[in-house]
Amino acid sequence: MEKDALQYLVDLKKEAEVIDDRCFIDPALREVKEPEAETLGITTLTGLVNYIQSEFDGDDSVIVQVVSPTQVRVLSRMKKDKSRDLFVSVKAIVPDFQFGQFYDTEAFNIKMQSLFLKNNDRDIILQVVGSIKEENVRTVGDDGVSQSVVARAGVGNAKNILVPNPVSLAPYRTFLEVQQPESEFIFRMKDGPYAAIFEADGGAWKNTAIRRIEEYLLRELDRDIKNGRIHVIA
């Protein structure tokens, strides 16, 4: 069966017509497509750099495109039919945190410690959340930005404290090889008690992350870029 199929393709090739170096099969003029490379999946920028520098699959010139804070692609030059081979797709493994979703204080505390880089604002939030009494969150003079909550101030005592806003935090949102972008968030609490943070930078952190990925690749692939084999775009 495989032999018959191969012979069929050979016969089609004999009947093919070449137009501008592109092969078409008569009479319907169906184009014979060039073979496509199977995409290699990688999860780190280090793995991408090692793959490119190894020249394991040859030393052809390629484009390294920074698509987003979590994706980088390696593409071939444009082929005769104006398509490109996708040689490598790099997708970062990032932890799951739902911005804008309220978590109970225990879950929120754990996620803040494990999914965010340590900085002054993160520590303030942890102090506030860790001090909240198991009762309703008091919203004295809540103007949508400032918020007051009841927190423990020693054994058997409680006081009103101001929830900080806005806060600058650096969650893990891009490849670990680059510095995580720090951006502003709105920190809110409600009865339960529950806590949440809302993104407040309009997505500007994404541009920062893309630029840092580009800078990393330009630095690590400097030799290949200088000899014209690699072209990095972002």
PDB file of C-alpha atoms in Angstrom:
ATOM      1  CA  MET A   1       0.000   0.000   0.000  1.00  0.00           C
ATOM      2  CA  GLU A   2       2.813   2.390   0.919  1.00  0.00           C
ATOM      3  CA  LYS A   3       4.577   1.518  -2.356  1.00  0.00           C
ATOM      4  CA  ASP A   4       1.424   2.290  -4.369  1.00  0.00           C
ATOM      5  CA  ALA A   5       1.049   5.631  -2.613  1.00  0.00           C
ATOM      6  CA  LEU A   6       4.680   6.502  -3.311  1.00  0.00           C
ATOM      7  CA  GLN A   7       4.288   5.596  -6.980  1.00  0.00           C
ATOM      8  CA  TYR A   8       1.190   7.777  -7.142  1.00  0.00           C
ATOM      9  CA  LEU A   9       3.179  10.761  -5.874  1.00  0.00           C
ATOM     10  CA  VAL A  10       5.951  10.055  -8.368  1.00  0.00           C
ATOM     11  CA  ASP A  11       3.414   9.980 -11.218  1.00  0.00           C
ATOM     12  CA  LEU A  12       1.895  13.255 -10.012  1.00  0.00           C
ATOM     13  CA  LYS A  13       5.336  14.834  -9.947  1.00  0.00           C
ATOM     14  CA  LYS A  14       5.861  13.860 -13.578  1.00  0.00           C
ATOM     15  CA  GLU A  15       2.637  15.622 -14.504  1.00  0.00           C
ATOM     16  CA  ALA A  16       3.448  18.697 -12.461  1.00  0.00           C
ATOM     17  CA  GLU A  17       4.067  22.132 -13.876  1.00  0.00           C
ATOM     18  CA  VAL A  18       6.644  24.519 -12.435  1.00  0.00           C
ATOM     19  CA  ILE A  19       5.638  28.186 -12.337  1.00  0.00           C
ATOM     20  CA  ASP A  20       8.069  30.711 -10.788  1.00  0.00           C
ATOM     21  CA  ASP A  21       9.961  27.881  -9.084  1.00  0.00           C
ATOM     22  CA  ARG A  22       6.714  26.653  -7.491  1.00  0.00           C
ATOM     23  CA  CYS A  23       5.367  23.202  -8.334  1.00  0.00           C
ATOM     24  CA  PHE A  24       1.708  22.703  -9.360  1.00  0.00           C
ATOM     25  CA  ILE A  25      -0.151  19.509 -10.301  1.00  0.00           C
ATOM     26  CA  ASP A  26      -2.317  19.476 -13.443  1.00  0.00           C
ATOM     27  CA  PRO A  27      -5.122  19.758 -14.210  1.00  0.00           C
ATOM     28  CA  ALA A  28      -6.371  21.398 -11.001  1.00  0.00           C
ATOM     29  CA  LEU A  29      -3.071  23.213 -10.406  1.00  0.00           C
ATOM     30  CA  ARG A  30      -2.859  22.038  -6.800  1.00  0.00           C
ATOM     31  CA  GLU A  31       0.464  23.189  -5.392  1.00  0.00           C
ATOM     32  CA  VAL A  32       2.941  20.644  -4.050  1.00  0.00           C
ATOM     33  CA  LYS A  33       3.836  22.106  -0.668  1.00  0.00           C
ATOM     34  CA  GLU A  34       7.363  22.020   0.674  1.00  0.00           C
ATOM     35  CA  PRO A  35       7.898  19.831   3.743  1.00  0.00           C
ATOM     36  CA  GLU A  36       7.308  21.653   7.043  1.00  0.00           C
ATOM     37  CA  ALA A  37       9.495  21.351  10.119  1.00  0.00           C
ATOM     38  CA  GLU A  38       7.946  19.828  13.216  1.00  0.00           C
ATOM     39  CA  THR A  39       7.825  22.480  15.934  1.00  0.00           C
ATOM     40  CA  LEU A  40      10.042  21.856  18.957  1.00  0.00           C
ATOM     41  CA  GLY A  41       8.482  22.848  22.292  1.00  0.00           C
ATOM     42  CA  ILE A  42      10.684  24.446  24.981  1.00  0.00           C
ATOM     43  CA  THR A  43       9.760  26.089  28.306  1.00  0.00           C
ATOM     44  CA  THR A  44      12.835  28.201  29.163  1.00  0.00           C
ATOM     45  CA  LEU A  45      14.931  30.883  27.515  1.00  0.00           C
ATOM     46  CA  THR A  46      18.041  28.989  28.597  1.00  0.00           C
ATOM     47  CA  GLY A  47      16.870  25.960  26.633  1.00  0.00           C
ATOM     48  CA  LEU A  48      16.238  28.147  23.578  1.00  0.00           C
ATOM     49  CA  VAL A  49      19.719  29.680  23.725  1.00  0.00           C
ATOM     50  CA  ASN A  50      21.339  26.257  24.153  1.00  0.00           C
ATOM     51  CA  TYR A  51      19.396  24.889  21.173  1.00  0.00           C
ATOM     52  CA  ILE A  52      20.351  27.763  18.882  1.00  0.00           C
ATOM     53  CA  GLN A  53      24.011  27.737  19.874  1.00  0.00           C
ATOM     54  CA  SER A  54      24.282  23.964  19.437  1.00  0.00           C
ATOM     55  CA  GLU A  55      23.377  24.257  15.714  1.00  0.00           C
ATOM     56  CA  PHE A  56      21.851  20.812  16.170  1.00  0.00           C
ATOM     57  CA  ASP A  57      19.528  21.230  13.184  1.00  0.00           C
ATOM     58  CA  GLY A  58      21.900  23.291  11.070  1.00  0.00           C
ATOM     59  CA  ASP A  59      23.083  26.874  10.925  1.00  0.00           C
ATOM     60  CA  ASP A  60      20.375  28.467   8.776  1.00  0.00           C
ATOM     61  CA  SER A  61      19.468  32.091   9.448  1.00  0.00           C
ATOM     62  CA  VAL A  62      16.357  32.382  11.619  1.00  0.00           C
ATOM     63  CA  ILE A  63      14.171  35.019  13.256  1.00  0.00           C
ATOM     64  CA  VAL A  64      13.683  34.903  17.030  1.00  0.00           C
ATOM     65  CA  GLN A  65      10.389  36.676  17.757  1.00  0.00           C
ATOM     66  CA  VAL A  66       9.363  37.748  21.259  1.00  0.00           C
ATOM     67  CA  VAL A  67       5.588  37.374  20.955  1.00  0.00           C
ATOM     68  CA  SER A  68       4.546  38.082  24.557  1.00  0.00           C
ATOM     69  CA  PRO A  69       5.873  37.914  28.137  1.00  0.00           C
ATOM     70  CA  THR A  70       5.330  34.144  28.032  1.00  0.00           C
ATOM     71  CA  GLN A  71       6.059  33.169  24.414  1.00  0.00           C
ATOM     72  CA  VAL A  72       9.031  33.290  22.039  1.00  0.00           C
ATOM     73  CA  ARG A  73       9.120  31.761  18.547  1.00  0.00           C
ATOM     74  CA  VAL A  74      11.928  30.795  16.167  1.00  0.00           C
ATOM     75  CA  LEU A  75      10.917  31.165  12.507  1.00  0.00           C
ATOM     76  CA  SER A  76      12.567  30.394   9.192  1.00  0.00           C
ATOM     77  CA  ARG A  77      13.109  32.821   6.359  1.00  0.00           C
ATOM     78  CA  MET A  78      10.101  33.287   4.097  1.00  0.00           C
ATOM     79  CA  LYS A  79       9.701  30.384   1.684  1.00  0.00           C
ATOM     80  CA  LYS A  80       8.659  30.505  -1.969  1.00  0.00           C
ATOM     81  CA  ASP A  81       4.969  30.388  -1.046  1.00  0.00           C
ATOM     82  CA  LYS A  82       5.504  33.243   1.480  1.00  0.00           C
ATOM     83  CA  SER A  83       5.037  30.970   4.490  1.00  0.00           C
ATOM     84  CA  ARG A  84       7.539  30.318   7.287  1.00  0.00           C
ATOM     85  CA  ASP A  85       8.500  27.223   9.232  1.00  0.00           C
ATOM     86  CA  LEU A  86       7.954  27.460  12.991  1.00  0.00           C
ATOM     87  CA  PHE A  87      11.079  25.708  14.257  1.00  0.00           C
ATOM     88  CA  VAL A  88      10.718  26.366  17.991  1.00  0.00           C
ATOM     89  CA  SER A  89       7.917  27.549  20.284  1.00  0.00           C
ATOM     90  CA  VAL A  90       9.000  28.607  23.782  1.00  0.00           C
ATOM     91  CA  LYS A  91       6.204  28.938  26.353  1.00  0.00           C
ATOM     92  CA  ALA A  92       6.999  29.988  29.915  1.00  0.00           C
ATOM     93  CA  ILE A  93       5.597  28.054  32.839  1.00  0.00           C
ATOM     94  CA  VAL A  94       4.068  30.684  35.110  1.00  0.00           C
ATOM     95  CA  PRO A  95       2.070  30.113  38.314  1.00  0.00           C
ATOM     96  CA  ASP A  96      -1.660  30.681  38.357  1.00  0.00           C
ATOM     97  CA  PHE A  97      -2.946  33.712  40.240  1.00  0.00           C
ATOM     98  CA  GLN A  98      -6.334  35.211  39.445  1.00  0.00           C
ATOM     99  CA  PHE A  99      -6.072  38.988  39.632  1.00  0.00           C
ATOM    100  CA  GLY A 100      -9.383  40.567  40.597  1.00  0.00           C
ATOM    101  CA  GLN A 101     -10.572  37.426  42.363  1.00  0.00           C
ATOM    102  CA  PHE A 102     -11.165  37.466  46.123  1.00  0.00           C
ATOM    103  CA  TYR A 103      -9.368  34.751  48.118  1.00  0.00           C
ATOM    104  CA  ASP A 104      -9.861  33.854  51.774  1.00  0.00           C
ATOM    105  CA  THR A 105      -7.060  35.303  53.857  1.00  0.00           C
ATOM    106  CA  GLU A 106      -5.263  31.967  54.333  1.00  0.00           C
ATOM    107  CA  ALA A 107      -5.111  31.211  50.603  1.00  0.00           C
ATOM    108  CA  PHE A 108      -4.242  34.828  49.828  1.00  0.00           C
ATOM    109  CA  ASN A 109      -1.382  34.782  52.337  1.00  0.00           C
ATOM    110  CA  ILE A 110       0.088  31.613  50.837  1.00  0.00           C
ATOM    111  CA  LYS A 111      -0.161  32.885  47.270  1.00  0.00           C
ATOM    112  CA  MET A 112       1.408  36.238  48.143  1.00  0.00           C
ATOM    113  CA  GLN A 113       4.402  34.497  49.710  1.00  0.00           C
ATOM    114  CA  SER A 114       4.883  31.891  46.982  1.00  0.00           C
ATOM    115  CA  LEU A 115       3.908  33.709  43.767  1.00  0.00           C
ATOM    116  CA  PHE A 116       5.249  37.232  44.390  1.00  0.00           C
ATOM    117  CA  LEU A 117       8.782  38.515  44.820  1.00  0.00           C
ATOM    118  CA  LYS A 118       9.568  39.902  48.262  1.00  0.00           C
ATOM    119  CA  ASN A 119       9.377  43.700  48.503  1.00  0.00           C
ATOM    120  CA  ASN A 120       8.176  46.320  50.982  1.00  0.00           C
ATOM    121  CA  ASP A 121       4.561  46.508  49.758  1.00  0.00           C
ATOM    122  CA  ARG A 122       4.176  42.734  49.700  1.00  0.00           C
ATOM    123  CA  ASP A 123       5.337  42.574  53.316  1.00  0.00           C
ATOM    124  CA  ILE A 124       2.879  45.321  54.332  1.00  0.00           C
ATOM    125  CA  ILE A 125      -0.011  43.434  52.704  1.00  0.00           C
ATOM    126  CA  LEU A 126       1.015  40.209  54.443  1.00  0.00           C
ATOM    127  CA  GLN A 127       1.101  42.035  57.762  1.00  0.00           C
ATOM    128  CA  VAL A 128      -2.382  43.448  57.198  1.00  0.00           C
ATOM    129  CA  VAL A 129      -3.887  40.153  56.042  1.00  0.00           C
ATOM    130  CA  GLY A 130      -2.207  38.205  58.839  1.00  0.00           C
ATOM    131  CA  SER A 131      -3.645  40.569  61.460  1.00  0.00           C
ATOM    132  CA  ILE A 132      -7.285  40.545  60.330  1.00  0.00           C
ATOM    133  CA  LYS A 133      -9.773  39.342  62.946  1.00  0.00           C
ATOM    134  CA  GLU A 134     -12.291  36.669  61.994  1.00  0.00           C
ATOM    135  CA  GLU A 135     -15.142  39.144  61.649  1.00  0.00           C
ATOM    136  CA  ASN A 136     -16.559  41.589  59.127  1.00  0.00           C
ATOM    137  CA  VAL A 137     -14.213  43.945  57.345  1.00  0.00           C
ATOM    138  CA  ARG A 138     -15.014  47.469  58.451  1.00  0.00           C
ATOM    139  CA  THR A 139     -14.984  50.001  55.629  1.00  0.00           C
ATOM    140  CA  VAL A 140     -14.819  53.306  57.453  1.00  0.00           C
ATOM    141  CA  GLY A 141     -14.669  56.204  54.984  1.00  0.00           C
ATOM    142  CA  ASP A 142     -14.172  53.876  51.994  1.00  0.00           C
ATOM    143  CA  ASP A 143     -13.735  56.179  48.969  1.00  0.00           C
ATOM    144  CA  GLY A 144     -12.872  53.379  46.536  1.00  0.00           C
ATOM    145  CA  VAL A 145      -9.167  53.741  47.207  1.00  0.00           C
ATOM    146  CA  SER A 146      -8.598  53.988  50.963  1.00  0.00           C
ATOM    147  CA  GLN A 147     -10.082  51.281  53.164  1.00  0.00           C
ATOM    148  CA  SER A 148      -9.996  50.670  56.900  1.00  0.00           C
ATOM    149  CA  VAL A 149     -10.129  47.178  58.413  1.00  0.00           C
ATOM    150  CA  VAL A 150     -10.219  45.746  61.925  1.00  0.00           C
ATOM    151  CA  ALA A 151      -6.930  44.064  62.851  1.00  0.00           C
ATOM    152  CA  ARG A 152      -5.431  42.585  65.983  1.00  0.00           C
ATOM    153  CA  ALA A 153      -3.137  44.907  67.925  1.00  0.00           C
ATOM    154  CA  GLY A 154      -2.054  42.493  70.628  1.00  0.00           C
ATOM    155  CA  VAL A 155      -3.812  39.874  72.712  1.00  0.00           C
ATOM    156  CA  GLY A 156      -7.527  40.660  72.924  1.00  0.00           C
ATOM    157  CA  ASN A 157      -7.127  44.118  71.380  1.00  0.00           C
ATOM    158  CA  ALA A 158      -8.119  45.457  67.979  1.00  0.00           C
ATOM    159  CA  LYS A 159      -7.709  48.656  66.019  1.00  0.00           C
ATOM    160  CA  ASN A 160      -8.609  50.185  62.668  1.00  0.00           C
ATOM    161  CA  ILE A 161      -5.731  50.148  60.185  1.00  0.00           C
ATOM    162  CA  LEU A 162      -5.541  51.635  56.710  1.00  0.00           C
ATOM    163  CA  VAL A 163      -5.184  49.229  53.790  1.00  0.00           C
ATOM    164  CA  PRO A 164      -2.328  50.518  51.585  1.00  0.00           C
ATOM    165  CA  ASN A 165      -3.169  51.621  48.027  1.00  0.00           C
ATOM    166  CA  PRO A 166      -1.940  51.529  45.367  1.00  0.00           C
ATOM    167  CA  VAL A 167       0.776  48.914  45.961  1.00  0.00           C
ATOM    168  CA  SER A 168       3.802  47.986  43.847  1.00  0.00           C
ATOM    169  CA  LEU A 169       4.191  44.219  43.459  1.00  0.00           C
ATOM    170  CA  ALA A 170       6.236  41.862  41.287  1.00  0.00           C
ATOM    171  CA  PRO A 171       4.373  38.596  40.663  1.00  0.00           C
ATOM    172  CA  TYR A 172       5.945  35.804  38.613  1.00  0.00           C
ATOM    173  CA  ARG A 173       4.493  36.560  35.169  1.00  0.00           C
ATOM    174  CA  THR A 174       7.283  35.906  32.677  1.00  0.00           C
ATOM    175  CA  PHE A 175      10.387  33.753  32.104  1.00  0.00           C
ATOM    176  CA  LEU A 176      12.489  33.243  35.236  1.00  0.00           C
ATOM    177  CA  GLU A 177      15.684  34.184  33.380  1.00  0.00           C
ATOM    178  CA  VAL A 178      14.659  37.851  33.365  1.00  0.00           C
ATOM    179  CA  GLN A 179      13.766  40.222  36.195  1.00  0.00           C
ATOM    180  CA  GLN A 180      10.058  40.095  36.963  1.00  0.00           C
ATOM    181  CA  PRO A 181       8.338  43.412  36.130  1.00  0.00           C
ATOM    182  CA  GLU A 182       7.033  45.391  39.093  1.00  0.00           C
ATOM    183  CA  SER A 183       3.729  47.209  38.592  1.00  0.00           C
ATOM    184  CA  GLU A 184       0.922  48.866  40.523  1.00  0.00           C
ATOM    185  CA  PHE A 185      -2.095  47.049  41.947  1.00  0.00           C
ATOM    186  CA  ILE A 186      -5.186  47.967  43.945  1.00  0.00           C
ATOM    187  CA  PHE A 187      -5.514  45.948  47.168  1.00  0.00           C
ATOM    188  CA  ARG A 188      -9.051  45.407  48.455  1.00  0.00           C
ATOM    189  CA  MET A 189     -10.734  43.465  51.256  1.00  0.00           C
ATOM    190  CA  LYS A 190     -14.335  42.505  52.019  1.00  0.00           C
ATOM    191  CA  ASP A 191     -16.406  40.563  54.545  1.00  0.00           C
ATOM    192  CA  GLY A 192     -15.255  37.030  55.173  1.00  0.00           C
ATOM    193  CA  PRO A 193     -12.584  38.200  55.387  1.00  0.00           C
ATOM    194  CA  TYR A 194     -11.466  38.007  51.764  1.00  0.00           C
ATOM    195  CA  ALA A 195      -8.676  39.824  49.933  1.00  0.00           C
ATOM    196  CA  ALA A 196      -7.867  40.552  46.295  1.00  0.00           C
ATOM    197  CA  ILE A 197      -5.521  42.609  44.158  1.00  0.00           C
ATOM    198  CA  PHE A 198      -6.497  44.251  40.866  1.00  0.00           C
ATOM    199  CA  GLU A 199      -4.083  45.192  38.091  1.00  0.00           C
ATOM    200  CA  ALA A 200      -3.773  48.969  37.806  1.00  0.00           C
ATOM    201  CA  ASP A 201      -1.079  49.686  35.219  1.00  0.00           C
ATOM    202  CA  GLY A 202      -3.080  49.173  32.019  1.00  0.00           C
ATOM    203  CA  GLY A 203      -0.891  46.230  30.984  1.00  0.00           C
ATOM    204  CA  ALA A 204       2.298  48.341  30.786  1.00  0.00           C
ATOM    205  CA  TRP A 205       4.169  45.534  32.552  1.00  0.00           C
ATOM    206  CA  LYS A 206       3.882  43.419  29.396  1.00  0.00           C
ATOM    207  CA  ASN A 207       5.990  45.871  27.390  1.00  0.00           C
ATOM    208  CA  THR A 208       8.574  45.889  30.175  1.00  0.00           C
ATOM    209  CA  ALA A 209       8.720  42.084  30.213  1.00  0.00           C
ATOM    210  CA  ILE A 210       9.030  41.861  26.411  1.00  0.00           C
ATOM    211  CA  ARG A 211      11.862  44.391  26.427  1.00  0.00           C
ATOM    212  CA  ARG A 212      13.718  42.435  29.137  1.00  0.00           C
ATOM    213  CA  ILE A 213      13.335  39.182  27.206  1.00  0.00           C
ATOM    214  CA  GLU A 214      14.694  40.896  24.097  1.00  0.00           C
ATOM    215  CA  GLU A 215      17.655  42.297  26.052  1.00  0.00           C
ATOM    216  CA  TYR A 216      18.384  38.826  27.471  1.00  0.00           C
ATOM    217  CA  LEU A 217      18.369  37.217  24.017  1.00  0.00           C
ATOM    218  CA  LEU A 218      20.488  39.980  22.483  1.00  0.00           C
ATOM    219  CA  ARG A 219      23.049  39.469  25.234  1.00  0.00           C
ATOM    220  CA  GLU A 220      23.101  35.662  25.197  1.00  0.00           C
ATOM    221  CA  LEU A 221      23.030  35.320  21.389  1.00  0.00           C
ATOM    222  CA  ASP A 222      25.434  38.178  20.712  1.00  0.00           C
ATOM    223  CA  ARG A 223      27.876  36.090  18.633  1.00  0.00           C
ATOM    224  CA  ASP A 224      25.164  34.592  16.425  1.00  0.00           C
ATOM    225  CA  ILE A 225      23.552  38.006  15.942  1.00  0.00           C
ATOM    226  CA  LYS A 226      26.830  39.600  14.882  1.00  0.00           C
ATOM    227  CA  ASN A 227      27.478  36.942  12.225  1.00  0.00           C
ATOM    228  CA  GLY A 228      23.982  37.474  10.824  1.00  0.00           C
ATOM    229  CA  ARG A 229      22.607  34.035  11.650  1.00  0.00           C
ATOM    230  CA  ILE A 230      20.092  35.219  14.255  1.00  0.00           C
ATOM    231  CA  HIS A 231      17.709  38.174  14.057  1.00  0.00           C
ATOM    232  CA  VAL A 232      15.816  39.089  17.254  1.00  0.00           C
ATOM    233  CA  ILE A 233      12.583  41.076  16.992  1.00  0.00           C
ATOM    234  CA  ALA A 234      10.114  42.115  19.702  1.00  0.00           C
TER     235      ALA A 234
END
